[in-house]
Amino acid sequence: MIRTTLAALLSHWLRSPLQLVMLLTGLALATALWSGVQALNAEARAAYATAEGLLADGGTAHLEHPSGQIAPAQFVALRRAGWPVSPVLEGRAQIGAARVTLLGIDPFSAPAAAGPALAASDLGGFFGGLGYAHPQTLQDIGAADMSLRPAQAVPVGVVLADIATVQALLQADGQITRLALSGPLPPTAPPLVALAPNLRLVAPGEGADLAGLTDSFHLNLTAFGLLAFAVGLFIVHSAVGLAFEQRRAMFRTLRALGLPLRHLTACLAAEMAVFALFAGALGLGLGYALAAALLPDVALTLRGLYGAPVPGALQFDPLWALAGMGMTLAGTALAGGQALWRLWHMPALAPAQPRAWALASQAALRGQGLAGLGFAAGAVGLWAMGSGLVAGFGLLACVLLAAALAVPMLLSLALRMSERLARGPVAQWFWADSRQSLPRLSLAMMALMLALSANIGVGTMVASFRATFITWLDLRLVAEVNVLPRSQSEALALQEFLTPRAQAVLPMQRVDATLAGQPAQIYAMKDHATFRDNWPLIAPVPDVWNRLAAGDGVLVNEQLYRRAGLQPGASWLDVPGLGALPVLGAYPDYGNPLAQAVLGQEIFARAYPETPIRQFAIRTADAPALIDALQDEFGLPLGQITDQAQAKALSLAIFERTFLITGALNILTLAVAALALFAALSTLAGMRLVQLAPLWALGLTPRQLAGLELARALVLGALVMVLALPVGLALAQVLLAVINVQAFGWRLPLQAFPADWARLGLWAMLAVLAAAALPALRLWRQGPQALLRVFALER
Amino acid sequence: MSALELEHVSKSFDSAEGRVQVLRDLSLRLEAGQSLALTGESGSGKSTLLHIAAGLEQADQGRVLVAGQEIGALGEAGRAALRRGHVGLVFQQFNLIPSLNVAANLAFQARLSGREDRAHIRDLAAALGLEGLLQRYPEQLSGGQQQRVAIGRCLAARPALVLADEPTGNLDEATGERVLDLMLGLTRAEGVALLLVTHSPRLAARCDGRAHLRAGVLASALDGAP
Ligand SMILES: Nc1ncnc2c1ncn2[C@@H]1O[C@H](COP(=O)(O)OP(=O)(O)OP(=O)(O)O)[C@@H](O)[C@H]1O
Ligand SMILES: [Mg+2]
């Protein structure tokens, strides 16, 4: 009995293979986009874990000096007193074709966290000047003068070597960046204040934590993965629903012939489960390929934006596959549950032909409208009262869902109005018929709405951001040349050399600190027109630059200003070593995950003496000549000198990469929506014949009918596009004013980009046209025979 | 034990114009090997009576017994099992499974009830003039051809009770006669009870008994009916 039933159920798919392909494609795409994003997230998180085991602020406590340098004498004193300290030198350098972080450690005293990296290496080579790096880093470096060995356990972008080797490479003899604690403190050890009062003990995990910093980025990806998954489920839902409608006659016959309802339901559920497993496996493969293709860009973004070392190659994790499959099964249950539920409640004698749709759908429309209103109310509530990133994404979801659910009602309204205005019988029929076929198309239209509004929203957000960012970059990067000294002695020599040759030499000094409970950096700013004239400020106090130069307060970056809720002119900020200082203003600081504060140069020097100069920004009228002179005089490699154009290009590249993934996911979502529409239209085509045949009998040609079918799809698509525009703008506003503030700490003005929207509209129309073309073409070609059959069969 | 027994069955529908009483305290008995023609105006409730007899629809009042089992006492699964094992149904329309070809449709109910007899099915296909159409799909058949497949499918499962709703409505007179011959022949040879809805007085006259449905009651019935 089961076998016979299954065979009958499955025979439907053999007769409509296109529908089967759609169902499987929808499921596979939904799985692929979702699991692909999950794979990216998992890979990045695994990389953070490796990195934190080895790099700064990792699994062990350490000692540091505000200036970022520790005197060798202090190391010796601590060591003698029984403190289990191990010296570490960390610096940036150009090796081969890549800029890397050089990490110098003492292998004998290094904490166990460095163990996995060291186990792979032989100590002899280590002392002999060998460096160890992730295979990916080795690939980036290419040919280098330094001898390097691959080591999987070293984070990407880092070269691990003996501290003496690193000191030589950085020309930083005897320098120590921090002292790692390699074991528990013996009880006899004298306290830190007695030995080295200027050093600070940093507990493990207290510093910048990569997982925390990058959370927002991953949440962003997850949100997009979920959106794509939802759009994919729309396809599945409509394919399952249509297959159900088309098999109504079969269900009725099966039950009349004595098949128990329980068996029928079970068989249908089994059928769906088999499809889910098959499509899920397919989707996992696709998702893996997608993640592998996107990972290099994601890795670059994470490295550029957060300095997070993520390798560009993907590992396979069976747990990930299991989770992805679970998601597919759950999604299928969600998308197909309604059909099963309806079957379960269908009387045995339910009409074989789909019942008067207009009637049944009135209630459905009202229900959808109510649900949409509920989500809209939720959105208003979250906007008014919610806080935090999760509330922000909740708001986003509410806006999207409310808009999608409102689509059928609004379309129905628009079509009803057109029907009123229509003159002539064909036009009247066209609008009435469009309204009647709306219930069958509404899911696809909702998917289209989701995809289009998400596209407009994200596109507008990125474009607004980009416009703001470029203006800001031009103001921020006014120095014509930037130079990185390799050591402190070189810094002093450079300053002496440059001062008479340039219009201005602006040294860059910074210390790491904790501000308002957040990991932060404090910069020194020389009083100069470069800053006074160019730095855009948010809510500055009057006379801000003079007060800053006089040491009468601090500037904070927008991130710190928003997160800590600081009010320039009213708030005070606790600055280590200086006490509370008035906040004078905030400055935009896009792309920086950390909090930041700026002090006048004098007060900075008083608070943090002997802070090394990390960089010079140089104002000059003749940049090429100055660069040449620097190279001649100091033999500085090109990697240590950047001109303005380079710096801008670098910043822009980081920016573009940040949204590359978003853009890719955006396009995929639109493609999935177009597919949903195609699925709906092509499965609908067979049923449409019944409606079209009378018109044909009354004298319209199949060609005219096909044209009308096309026109209908385009009209509906255009209406959805018009509806999607305000929704997209609302989404952009949420992204700019809520999500960005929560995730990155900056708020941007919304700007309009009508050309972009017009282009998207054009693409959407093309997608709709492509989706509607095949069914219309088939109608035109097979026209008379197919239409005649409707009459021949009287059904 | 009668093949089919209806005792004081009533049925009404709710419609836009209010309650429509279709069957009123209707009783009927049909023995194995007997055939009964059911006539009546369009809308008089013939199909409704058939559906109630098959357990597809529930009576508001009264008892329905098929092969001695009371349908009302059975659950949905029990009614399905009863149909599978004892009842053969031919609807007015939409009988066939559109995605299965004629051969598969013919054998379907027999397979479902585990009584497939290939030789029997081949004979039926020949008797119904379907041999040339076995590989076609329902949408490629005429209305009358479809109806003959539905009759074949019903008879192939060797049910004890055949409920046929205007099975010859789509057929020309000659074919209709032939199909009825076949059905009546089987009824007598194998002891099948046949309840046949028809508009044709000629066909109705060939059955053992005739009943006319009017205003929800049977005007005349088979001998032995209460
Ligand atoms: N599900 C239903 N809901 C409401 N009214 C119904 C329903 N099914 C049947 N009816 C009504 O019950 C009455 C009997 O219908 P039925 O189909 O039994 O008639 P019939 O005698 O088979 O007619 P025909 O000869 O045209 O097939 C009709 O008036 C019909 O409108
Ligand atoms: Mg009828």
Short mmCIF file of N, CA and C in Angstrom, two decimals, chain B residues 97-171:
data_model
loop_
_atom_site.label_atom_id
_atom_site.label_comp_id
_atom_site.label_asym_id
_atom_site.label_seq_id
_atom_site.Cartn_x
_atom_site.Cartn_y
_atom_site.Cartn_z
N ILE B 97 -5.83 9.58 -11.61
CA ILE B 97 -4.64 10.25 -11.09
C ILE B 97 -3.88 10.81 -12.28
N PRO B 98 -3.81 12.13 -12.41
CA PRO B 98 -3.34 12.73 -13.65
C PRO B 98 -1.90 12.38 -13.99
N SER B 99 -1.08 12.09 -12.97
CA SER B 99 0.33 11.86 -13.27
C SER B 99 0.64 10.39 -13.55
N LEU B 100 -0.37 9.51 -13.49
CA LEU B 100 -0.14 8.09 -13.81
C LEU B 100 -0.77 7.76 -15.16
N ASN B 101 -0.15 6.89 -15.91
CA ASN B 101 -0.73 6.53 -17.20
C ASN B 101 -1.90 5.56 -17.01
N VAL B 102 -2.55 5.23 -18.11
CA VAL B 102 -3.77 4.44 -18.03
C VAL B 102 -3.53 3.09 -17.36
N ALA B 103 -2.43 2.42 -17.74
CA ALA B 103 -2.14 1.10 -17.17
C ALA B 103 -2.02 1.20 -15.64
N ALA B 104 -1.26 2.20 -15.20
CA ALA B 104 -1.06 2.35 -13.76
C ALA B 104 -2.36 2.73 -13.06
N ASN B 105 -3.16 3.58 -13.72
CA ASN B 105 -4.44 3.96 -13.13
C ASN B 105 -5.36 2.75 -13.00
N LEU B 106 -5.39 1.91 -14.04
CA LEU B 106 -6.24 0.71 -14.03
C LEU B 106 -5.90 -0.20 -12.87
N ALA B 107 -4.61 -0.40 -12.65
CA ALA B 107 -4.18 -1.36 -11.63
C ALA B 107 -4.16 -0.76 -10.24
N PHE B 108 -4.42 0.56 -10.16
CA PHE B 108 -4.10 1.26 -8.92
C PHE B 108 -4.84 0.74 -7.70
N GLN B 109 -6.18 0.66 -7.79
CA GLN B 109 -6.90 0.27 -6.59
C GLN B 109 -6.63 -1.19 -6.21
N ALA B 110 -6.49 -2.03 -7.23
CA ALA B 110 -6.18 -3.43 -6.96
C ALA B 110 -4.86 -3.54 -6.20
N ARG B 111 -3.89 -2.75 -6.62
CA ARG B 111 -2.60 -2.76 -5.93
C ARG B 111 -2.74 -2.25 -4.52
N LEU B 112 -3.51 -1.19 -4.38
CA LEU B 112 -3.66 -0.56 -3.08
C LEU B 112 -4.25 -1.54 -2.08
N SER B 113 -5.19 -2.38 -2.57
CA SER B 113 -5.82 -3.32 -1.64
C SER B 113 -5.13 -4.69 -1.70
N GLY B 114 -4.00 -4.76 -2.43
CA GLY B 114 -3.23 -6.00 -2.46
C GLY B 114 -3.93 -7.13 -3.19
N ARG B 115 -4.72 -6.79 -4.24
CA ARG B 115 -5.44 -7.84 -4.97
C ARG B 115 -5.18 -7.74 -6.46
N GLU B 116 -3.97 -7.40 -6.84
CA GLU B 116 -3.70 -7.19 -8.26
C GLU B 116 -3.75 -8.52 -9.01
N ASP B 117 -4.51 -8.54 -10.08
CA ASP B 117 -4.64 -9.76 -10.89
C ASP B 117 -4.47 -9.32 -12.34
N ARG B 118 -3.27 -9.54 -12.85
CA ARG B 118 -2.94 -8.94 -14.15
C ARG B 118 -3.82 -9.42 -15.27
N ALA B 119 -4.13 -10.73 -15.23
CA ALA B 119 -4.95 -11.28 -16.32
C ALA B 119 -6.33 -10.62 -16.31
N HIS B 120 -6.88 -10.49 -15.11
CA HIS B 120 -8.18 -9.87 -14.95
C HIS B 120 -8.17 -8.44 -15.50
N ILE B 121 -7.12 -7.70 -15.17
CA ILE B 121 -7.01 -6.31 -15.62
C ILE B 121 -6.92 -6.26 -17.15
N ARG B 122 -6.14 -7.20 -17.71
CA ARG B 122 -6.00 -7.22 -19.17
C ARG B 122 -7.36 -7.48 -19.83
N ASP B 123 -8.10 -8.43 -19.27
CA ASP B 123 -9.43 -8.72 -19.80
C ASP B 123 -10.34 -7.50 -19.72
N LEU B 124 -10.30 -6.83 -18.57
CA LEU B 124 -11.14 -5.64 -18.39
C LEU B 124 -10.79 -4.56 -19.40
N ALA B 125 -9.47 -4.34 -19.58
CA ALA B 125 -9.01 -3.32 -20.52
C ALA B 125 -9.55 -3.63 -21.90
N ALA B 126 -9.51 -4.93 -22.27
CA ALA B 126 -9.99 -5.33 -23.59
C ALA B 126 -11.50 -5.11 -23.68
N ALA B 127 -12.22 -5.53 -22.64
CA ALA B 127 -13.67 -5.39 -22.65
C ALA B 127 -14.10 -3.94 -22.72
N LEU B 128 -13.30 -3.05 -22.14
CA LEU B 128 -13.65 -1.63 -22.12
C LEU B 128 -13.06 -0.88 -23.32
N GLY B 129 -12.35 -1.61 -24.18
CA GLY B 129 -11.77 -0.97 -25.37
C GLY B 129 -10.64 -0.03 -25.05
N LEU B 130 -9.81 -0.41 -24.08
CA LEU B 130 -8.73 0.49 -23.67
C LEU B 130 -7.34 0.00 -24.07
N GLU B 131 -7.26 -1.15 -24.78
CA GLU B 131 -5.93 -1.75 -25.02
C GLU B 131 -4.97 -0.78 -25.68
N GLY B 132 -5.46 0.01 -26.60
CA GLY B 132 -4.55 0.89 -27.35
C GLY B 132 -4.13 2.12 -26.57
N LEU B 133 -4.68 2.30 -25.38
CA LEU B 133 -4.47 3.57 -24.68
C LEU B 133 -3.64 3.43 -23.42
N LEU B 134 -3.09 2.22 -23.18
CA LEU B 134 -2.51 1.93 -21.87
C LEU B 134 -1.37 2.86 -21.47
N GLN B 135 -0.62 3.33 -22.47
CA GLN B 135 0.54 4.17 -22.12
C GLN B 135 0.20 5.65 -22.07
N ARG B 136 -1.04 6.02 -22.36
CA ARG B 136 -1.39 7.44 -22.37
C ARG B 136 -1.64 7.96 -20.96
N TYR B 137 -1.58 9.28 -20.84
CA TYR B 137 -1.92 9.92 -19.58
C TYR B 137 -3.34 10.47 -19.65
N PRO B 138 -4.01 10.60 -18.52
CA PRO B 138 -5.42 11.03 -18.51
C PRO B 138 -5.68 12.25 -19.37
N GLU B 139 -4.75 13.24 -19.34
CA GLU B 139 -5.01 14.47 -20.09
C GLU B 139 -5.03 14.21 -21.59
N GLN B 140 -4.54 13.05 -22.00
CA GLN B 140 -4.53 12.74 -23.43
C GLN B 140 -5.73 11.88 -23.83
N LEU B 141 -6.70 11.73 -22.91
CA LEU B 141 -7.87 10.90 -23.20
C LEU B 141 -9.11 11.77 -23.36
N SER B 142 -10.08 11.26 -24.05
CA SER B 142 -11.37 11.96 -24.10
C SER B 142 -12.11 11.70 -22.80
N GLY B 143 -13.20 12.46 -22.59
CA GLY B 143 -13.95 12.30 -21.36
C GLY B 143 -14.49 10.88 -21.20
N GLY B 144 -15.01 10.30 -22.26
CA GLY B 144 -15.56 8.95 -22.20
C GLY B 144 -14.48 7.91 -21.94
N GLN B 145 -13.32 8.11 -22.55
CA GLN B 145 -12.20 7.18 -22.32
C GLN B 145 -11.78 7.23 -20.85
N GLN B 146 -11.73 8.44 -20.33
CA GLN B 146 -11.37 8.57 -18.92
C GLN B 146 -12.36 7.82 -18.04
N GLN B 147 -13.64 7.96 -18.37
CA GLN B 147 -14.67 7.32 -17.57
C GLN B 147 -14.53 5.80 -17.63
N ARG B 148 -14.19 5.28 -18.81
CA ARG B 148 -14.01 3.82 -18.93
C ARG B 148 -12.83 3.34 -18.10
N VAL B 149 -11.74 4.16 -18.05
CA VAL B 149 -10.60 3.78 -17.22
C VAL B 149 -11.04 3.72 -15.76
N ALA B 150 -11.85 4.70 -15.35
CA ALA B 150 -12.30 4.73 -13.95
C ALA B 150 -13.13 3.49 -13.63
N ILE B 151 -13.99 3.08 -14.57
CA ILE B 151 -14.80 1.87 -14.35
C ILE B 151 -13.89 0.65 -14.27
N GLY B 152 -12.92 0.59 -15.16
CA GLY B 152 -11.97 -0.53 -15.17
C GLY B 152 -11.22 -0.60 -13.85
N ARG B 153 -10.78 0.56 -13.37
CA ARG B 153 -10.03 0.59 -12.13
C ARG B 153 -10.88 0.06 -10.97
N CYS B 154 -12.15 0.45 -10.99
CA CYS B 154 -13.06 0.02 -9.92
C CYS B 154 -13.27 -1.49 -9.97
N LEU B 155 -13.53 -2.00 -11.18
CA LEU B 155 -13.84 -3.43 -11.30
C LEU B 155 -12.62 -4.30 -11.08
N ALA B 156 -11.43 -3.76 -11.42
CA ALA B 156 -10.20 -4.55 -11.31
C ALA B 156 -9.92 -4.95 -9.88
N ALA B 157 -10.43 -4.16 -8.92
CA ALA B 157 -10.14 -4.47 -7.53
C ALA B 157 -11.13 -5.47 -6.94
N ARG B 158 -12.09 -5.94 -7.77
CA ARG B 158 -13.11 -6.90 -7.32
C ARG B 158 -13.78 -6.48 -6.02
N PRO B 159 -14.43 -5.32 -6.00
CA PRO B 159 -15.09 -4.89 -4.77
C PRO B 159 -16.40 -5.63 -4.59
N ALA B 160 -16.89 -5.70 -3.37
CA ALA B 160 -18.18 -6.34 -3.11
C ALA B 160 -19.33 -5.39 -3.43
N LEU B 161 -19.04 -4.08 -3.35
CA LEU B 161 -20.07 -3.07 -3.59
C LEU B 161 -19.52 -2.04 -4.57
N VAL B 162 -20.26 -1.85 -5.68
CA VAL B 162 -19.84 -0.83 -6.64
C VAL B 162 -20.81 0.33 -6.56
N LEU B 163 -20.26 1.53 -6.35
CA LEU B 163 -21.06 2.75 -6.34
C LEU B 163 -20.64 3.58 -7.54
N ALA B 164 -21.51 3.70 -8.53
CA ALA B 164 -21.11 4.35 -9.78
C ALA B 164 -22.01 5.56 -10.03
N ASP B 165 -21.40 6.73 -10.17
CA ASP B 165 -22.13 7.98 -10.35
C ASP B 165 -22.12 8.37 -11.82
N GLU B 166 -23.20 8.10 -12.52
CA GLU B 166 -23.30 8.38 -13.96
C GLU B 166 -22.06 7.94 -14.73
N PRO B 167 -21.71 6.66 -14.63
CA PRO B 167 -20.49 6.19 -15.29
C PRO B 167 -20.60 6.25 -16.80
N THR B 168 -21.83 6.28 -17.30
CA THR B 168 -21.99 6.26 -18.75
C THR B 168 -22.41 7.63 -19.29
N GLY B 169 -22.35 8.62 -18.42
CA GLY B 169 -22.80 9.95 -18.82
C GLY B 169 -22.02 10.52 -19.99
N ASN B 170 -20.76 10.16 -20.06
CA ASN B 170 -19.90 10.71 -21.11
C ASN B 170 -19.84 9.80 -22.35
N LEU B 171 -20.59 8.72 -22.31
CA LEU B 171 -20.43 7.72 -23.39
C LEU B 171 -21.59 7.80 -24.38
#
